[in-house]
JSON list of C-alpha atoms in Angstrom, two decimals:
[
{"chain": "A", "resi": 1, "resn": "MET", "atom": "CA", "xyz": [159.29, 215.00, 158.06]},
{"chain": "A", "resi": 2, "resn": "SER", "atom": "CA", "xyz": [160.42, 218.49, 158.92]},
{"chain": "A", "resi": 3, "resn": "THR", "atom": "CA", "xyz": [162.77, 219.02, 155.95]},
{"chain": "A", "resi": 4, "resn": "LEU", "atom": "CA", "xyz": [161.28, 220.10, 152.65]},
{"chain": "A", "resi": 5, "resn": "ILE", "atom": "CA", "xyz": [162.15, 217.59, 149.94]},
{"chain": "A", "resi": 6, "resn": "GLU", "atom": "CA", "xyz": [161.59, 218.39, 146.28]},
{"chain": "A", "resi": 7, "resn": "ASP", "atom": "CA", "xyz": [162.53, 216.37, 143.23]},
{"chain": "A", "resi": 8, "resn": "ASP", "atom": "CA", "xyz": [161.48, 215.93, 139.59]},
{"chain": "A", "resi": 9, "resn": "SER", "atom": "CA", "xyz": [160.73, 213.01, 137.31]},
{"chain": "A", "resi": 10, "resn": "THR", "atom": "CA", "xyz": [159.71, 212.64, 133.67]},
{"chain": "A", "resi": 11, "resn": "LEU", "atom": "CA", "xyz": [156.62, 211.01, 132.14]},
{"chain": "A", "resi": 12, "resn": "THR", "atom": "CA", "xyz": [157.28, 208.32, 129.55]},
{"chain": "A", "resi": 13, "resn": "ASP", "atom": "CA", "xyz": [155.26, 207.91, 126.37]},
{"chain": "A", "resi": 14, "resn": "ARG", "atom": "CA", "xyz": [153.02, 205.54, 128.38]},
{"chain": "A", "resi": 15, "resn": "TYR", "atom": "CA", "xyz": [152.43, 208.17, 131.11]},
{"chain": "A", "resi": 16, "resn": "GLN", "atom": "CA", "xyz": [154.63, 206.32, 133.57]},
{"chain": "A", "resi": 17, "resn": "THR", "atom": "CA", "xyz": [157.36, 207.75, 135.77]},
{"chain": "A", "resi": 18, "resn": "THR", "atom": "CA", "xyz": [159.96, 206.66, 138.28]},
{"chain": "A", "resi": 19, "resn": "VAL", "atom": "CA", "xyz": [159.58, 207.94, 141.81]},
{"chain": "A", "resi": 20, "resn": "PRO", "atom": "CA", "xyz": [162.90, 209.62, 142.60]},
{"chain": "A", "resi": 21, "resn": "ALA", "atom": "CA", "xyz": [165.09, 207.93, 145.22]},
{"chain": "A", "resi": 22, "resn": "SER", "atom": "CA", "xyz": [164.85, 210.92, 147.57]},
{"chain": "A", "resi": 23, "resn": "ILE", "atom": "CA", "xyz": [161.04, 210.63, 147.60]},
{"chain": "A", "resi": 24, "resn": "ARG", "atom": "CA", "xyz": [161.12, 206.82, 147.97]},
{"chain": "A", "resi": 25, "resn": "ARG", "atom": "CA", "xyz": [163.40, 207.18, 150.99]},
{"chain": "A", "resi": 26, "resn": "ALA", "atom": "CA", "xyz": [161.29, 209.93, 152.55]},
{"chain": "A", "resi": 27, "resn": "LEU", "atom": "CA", "xyz": [158.10, 207.85, 152.18]},
{"chain": "A", "resi": 28, "resn": "LYS", "atom": "CA", "xyz": [159.87, 204.56, 153.01]},
{"chain": "A", "resi": 29, "resn": "LEU", "atom": "CA", "xyz": [158.56, 203.05, 149.77]},
{"chain": "A", "resi": 30, "resn": "LYS", "atom": "CA", "xyz": [159.62, 199.60, 148.66]},
{"chain": "A", "resi": 31, "resn": "ARG", "atom": "CA", "xyz": [158.96, 197.66, 145.46]},
{"chain": "A", "resi": 32, "resn": "ARG", "atom": "CA", "xyz": [155.26, 196.89, 144.92]},
{"chain": "A", "resi": 33, "resn": "ASP", "atom": "CA", "xyz": [154.15, 199.47, 147.53]},
{"chain": "A", "resi": 34, "resn": "ARG", "atom": "CA", "xyz": [151.12, 201.49, 146.56]},
{"chain": "A", "resi": 35, "resn": "ILE", "atom": "CA", "xyz": [151.13, 205.27, 146.17]},
{"chain": "A", "resi": 36, "resn": "HIS", "atom": "CA", "xyz": [148.16, 207.53, 146.89]},
{"chain": "A", "resi": 37, "resn": "TYR", "atom": "CA", "xyz": [147.61, 210.81, 145.00]},
{"chain": "A", "resi": 38, "resn": "THR", "atom": "CA", "xyz": [145.52, 213.71, 146.24]},
{"chain": "A", "resi": 39, "resn": "VAL", "atom": "CA", "xyz": [144.81, 216.60, 143.86]},
{"chain": "A", "resi": 40, "resn": "ARG", "atom": "CA", "xyz": [143.93, 219.74, 145.76]},
{"chain": "A", "resi": 41, "resn": "PRO", "atom": "CA", "xyz": [141.60, 222.43, 144.35]},
{"chain": "A", "resi": 42, "resn": "ASP", "atom": "CA", "xyz": [144.58, 224.69, 143.54]},
{"chain": "A", "resi": 43, "resn": "GLY", "atom": "CA", "xyz": [146.12, 221.92, 141.36]},
{"chain": "A", "resi": 44, "resn": "GLU", "atom": "CA", "xyz": [148.74, 220.90, 143.89]},
{"chain": "A", "resi": 45, "resn": "VAL", "atom": "CA", "xyz": [149.28, 217.13, 143.94]},
{"chain": "A", "resi": 46, "resn": "VAL", "atom": "CA", "xyz": [150.17, 215.40, 147.17]},
{"chain": "A", "resi": 47, "resn": "LEU", "atom": "CA", "xyz": [151.84, 212.00, 146.83]},
{"chain": "A", "resi": 48, "resn": "SER", "atom": "CA", "xyz": [151.80, 209.75, 149.88]},
{"chain": "A", "resi": 49, "resn": "ARG", "atom": "CA", "xyz": [152.21, 206.12, 150.80]},
{"chain": "A", "resi": 50, "resn": "ALA", "atom": "CA", "xyz": [148.85, 204.37, 150.36]},
{"chain": "A", "resi": 51, "resn": "SER", "atom": "CA", "xyz": [147.38, 202.75, 153.44]},
{"chain": "A", "resi": 52, "resn": "ASP", "atom": "CA", "xyz": [146.88, 198.99, 153.52]},
{"chain": "A", "resi": 53, "resn": "GLU", "atom": "CA", "xyz": [143.13, 199.61, 153.47]},
{"chain": "A", "resi": 54, "resn": "ALA", "atom": "CA", "xyz": [143.46, 200.89, 149.89]},
{"chain": "A", "resi": 55, "resn": "LYS", "atom": "CA", "xyz": [144.40, 197.35, 148.81]},
{"chain": "A", "resi": 56, "resn": "HIS", "atom": "CA", "xyz": [140.90, 196.14, 149.61]},
{"chain": "A", "resi": 57, "resn": "ASP", "atom": "CA", "xyz": [138.28, 196.76, 146.98]},
{"chain": "A", "resi": 58, "resn": "PRO", "atom": "CA", "xyz": [135.12, 197.44, 149.02]},
{"chain": "A", "resi": 59, "resn": "VAL", "atom": "CA", "xyz": [132.90, 195.76, 146.41]},
{"chain": "A", "resi": 60, "resn": "MET", "atom": "CA", "xyz": [135.06, 192.63, 146.42]},
{"chain": "A", "resi": 61, "resn": "VAL", "atom": "CA", "xyz": [135.22, 192.60, 150.22]},
{"chain": "A", "resi": 62, "resn": "ASN", "atom": "CA", "xyz": [131.42, 192.81, 150.43]},
{"chain": "A", "resi": 63, "resn": "PHE", "atom": "CA", "xyz": [131.04, 190.07, 147.82]},
{"chain": "A", "resi": 64, "resn": "LEU", "atom": "CA", "xyz": [133.48, 187.76, 149.62]},
{"chain": "A", "resi": 65, "resn": "ASN", "atom": "CA", "xyz": [131.70, 188.42, 152.94]},
{"chain": "A", "resi": 66, "resn": "PHE", "atom": "CA", "xyz": [128.40, 187.52, 151.26]},
{"chain": "A", "resi": 67, "resn": "LEU", "atom": "CA", "xyz": [129.92, 184.27, 149.92]},
{"chain": "A", "resi": 68, "resn": "GLU", "atom": "CA", "xyz": [131.29, 183.39, 153.35]},
{"chain": "A", "resi": 69, "resn": "ARG", "atom": "CA", "xyz": [127.91, 183.95, 155.04]},
{"chain": "A", "resi": 70, "resn": "ASP", "atom": "CA", "xyz": [126.11, 181.95, 152.33]},
{"chain": "A", "resi": 71, "resn": "LEU", "atom": "CA", "xyz": [128.56, 179.03, 152.50]},
{"chain": "A", "resi": 72, "resn": "LEU", "atom": "CA", "xyz": [128.29, 178.90, 156.29]},
{"chain": "A", "resi": 73, "resn": "ALA", "atom": "CA", "xyz": [124.49, 179.08, 156.19]},
{"chain": "A", "resi": 74, "resn": "HIS", "atom": "CA", "xyz": [124.08, 176.59, 153.32]},
{"chain": "A", "resi": 75, "resn": "PRO", "atom": "CA", "xyz": [127.00, 174.13, 153.24]},
{"chain": "A", "resi": 76, "resn": "GLU", "atom": "CA", "xyz": [124.76, 171.69, 151.37]},
{"chain": "A", "resi": 77, "resn": "ASN", "atom": "CA", "xyz": [125.20, 173.89, 148.27]},
{"chain": "A", "resi": 78, "resn": "ILE", "atom": "CA", "xyz": [128.95, 173.24, 148.14]},
{"chain": "A", "resi": 79, "resn": "ARG", "atom": "CA", "xyz": [129.66, 170.77, 145.36]},
{"chain": "A", "resi": 80, "resn": "PRO", "atom": "CA", "xyz": [132.92, 169.55, 143.84]},
{"chain": "A", "resi": 81, "resn": "ILE", "atom": "CA", "xyz": [133.89, 170.55, 140.33]},
{"chain": "A", "resi": 82, "resn": "THR", "atom": "CA", "xyz": [133.19, 167.56, 138.13]},
{"chain": "A", "resi": 83, "resn": "ALA", "atom": "CA", "xyz": [134.55, 166.62, 134.74]},
{"chain": "A", "resi": 84, "resn": "SER", "atom": "CA", "xyz": [131.25, 167.70, 133.18]},
{"chain": "A", "resi": 85, "resn": "SER", "atom": "CA", "xyz": [131.28, 171.13, 134.87]},
{"chain": "A", "resi": 86, "resn": "PHE", "atom": "CA", "xyz": [134.87, 171.61, 133.72]},
{"chain": "A", "resi": 87, "resn": "ALA", "atom": "CA", "xyz": [133.86, 170.58, 130.18]},
{"chain": "A", "resi": 88, "resn": "GLU", "atom": "CA", "xyz": [131.00, 173.11, 130.32]},
{"chain": "A", "resi": 89, "resn": "ALA", "atom": "CA", "xyz": [133.44, 175.86, 131.30]},
{"chain": "A", "resi": 90, "resn": "GLU", "atom": "CA", "xyz": [135.67, 174.89, 128.38]},
{"chain": "A", "resi": 91, "resn": "ARG", "atom": "CA", "xyz": [132.67, 174.96, 126.03]},
{"chain": "A", "resi": 92, "resn": "LEU", "atom": "CA", "xyz": [131.67, 178.43, 127.23]},
{"chain": "A", "resi": 93, "resn": "THR", "atom": "CA", "xyz": [135.19, 179.80, 126.68]},
{"chain": "A", "resi": 94, "resn": "ALA", "atom": "CA", "xyz": [135.89, 178.00, 123.40]},
{"chain": "A", "resi": 95, "resn": "GLY", "atom": "CA", "xyz": [137.32, 180.30, 120.76]},
{"chain": "A", "resi": 96, "resn": "ILE", "atom": "CA", "xyz": [138.41, 182.94, 123.25]},
{"chain": "A", "resi": 97, "resn": "GLU", "atom": "CA", "xyz": [142.11, 183.56, 122.80]},
{"chain": "A", "resi": 98, "resn": "VAL", "atom": "CA", "xyz": [144.29, 185.55, 125.17]},
{"chain": "A", "resi": 99, "resn": "ASP", "atom": "CA", "xyz": [147.71, 186.87, 124.24]},
{"chain": "A", "resi": 100, "resn": "LEU", "atom": "CA", "xyz": [149.54, 187.48, 127.52]},
{"chain": "A", "resi": 101, "resn": "GLU", "atom": "CA", "xyz": [152.30, 189.29, 125.60]},
{"chain": "A", "resi": 102, "resn": "GLU", "atom": "CA", "xyz": [149.91, 191.76, 123.95]},
{"chain": "A", "resi": 103, "resn": "ALA", "atom": "CA", "xyz": [150.75, 195.40, 124.68]},
{"chain": "A", "resi": 104, "resn": "LEU", "atom": "CA", "xyz": [148.28, 197.30, 126.83]},
{"chain": "A", "resi": 105, "resn": "GLU", "atom": "CA", "xyz": [146.15, 199.92, 125.13]},
{"chain": "A", "resi": 106, "resn": "GLU", "atom": "CA", "xyz": [147.14, 203.51, 125.71]},
{"chain": "A", "resi": 107, "resn": "ASP", "atom": "CA", "xyz": [145.03, 205.41, 128.22]},
{"chain": "A", "resi": 108, "resn": "ASP", "atom": "CA", "xyz": [142.64, 207.91, 126.79]},
{"chain": "A", "resi": 109, "resn": "ASP", "atom": "CA", "xyz": [143.99, 211.45, 127.17]},
{"chain": "A", "resi": 110, "resn": "ASP", "atom": "CA", "xyz": [140.43, 212.70, 127.70]},
{"chain": "A", "resi": 111, "resn": "GLU", "atom": "CA", "xyz": [140.01, 211.01, 131.05]}
]
């Protein structure tokens, strides 16, 4: 990108913004793409397209690798989910209600 592109956007009450079309085109962003932010020491913020590697949580990747190794090394530990194990899961989660329509809490301004 040799041409300087500048644009503005506004923060909503929920600290969200729309990436201007000129920036989306320049970064070749599509819906559901991830954006990476870098804050430099002078306060300048650099917005760039996030790499695919950023989609992988290193803790989760390590955990899944551990599970894979363990399942391969000890296939005898693999057991089907039975009616009693399902009932136990229901017992452990009894009384826990989830409202999928509930509004998200506002982020703390102190962070």
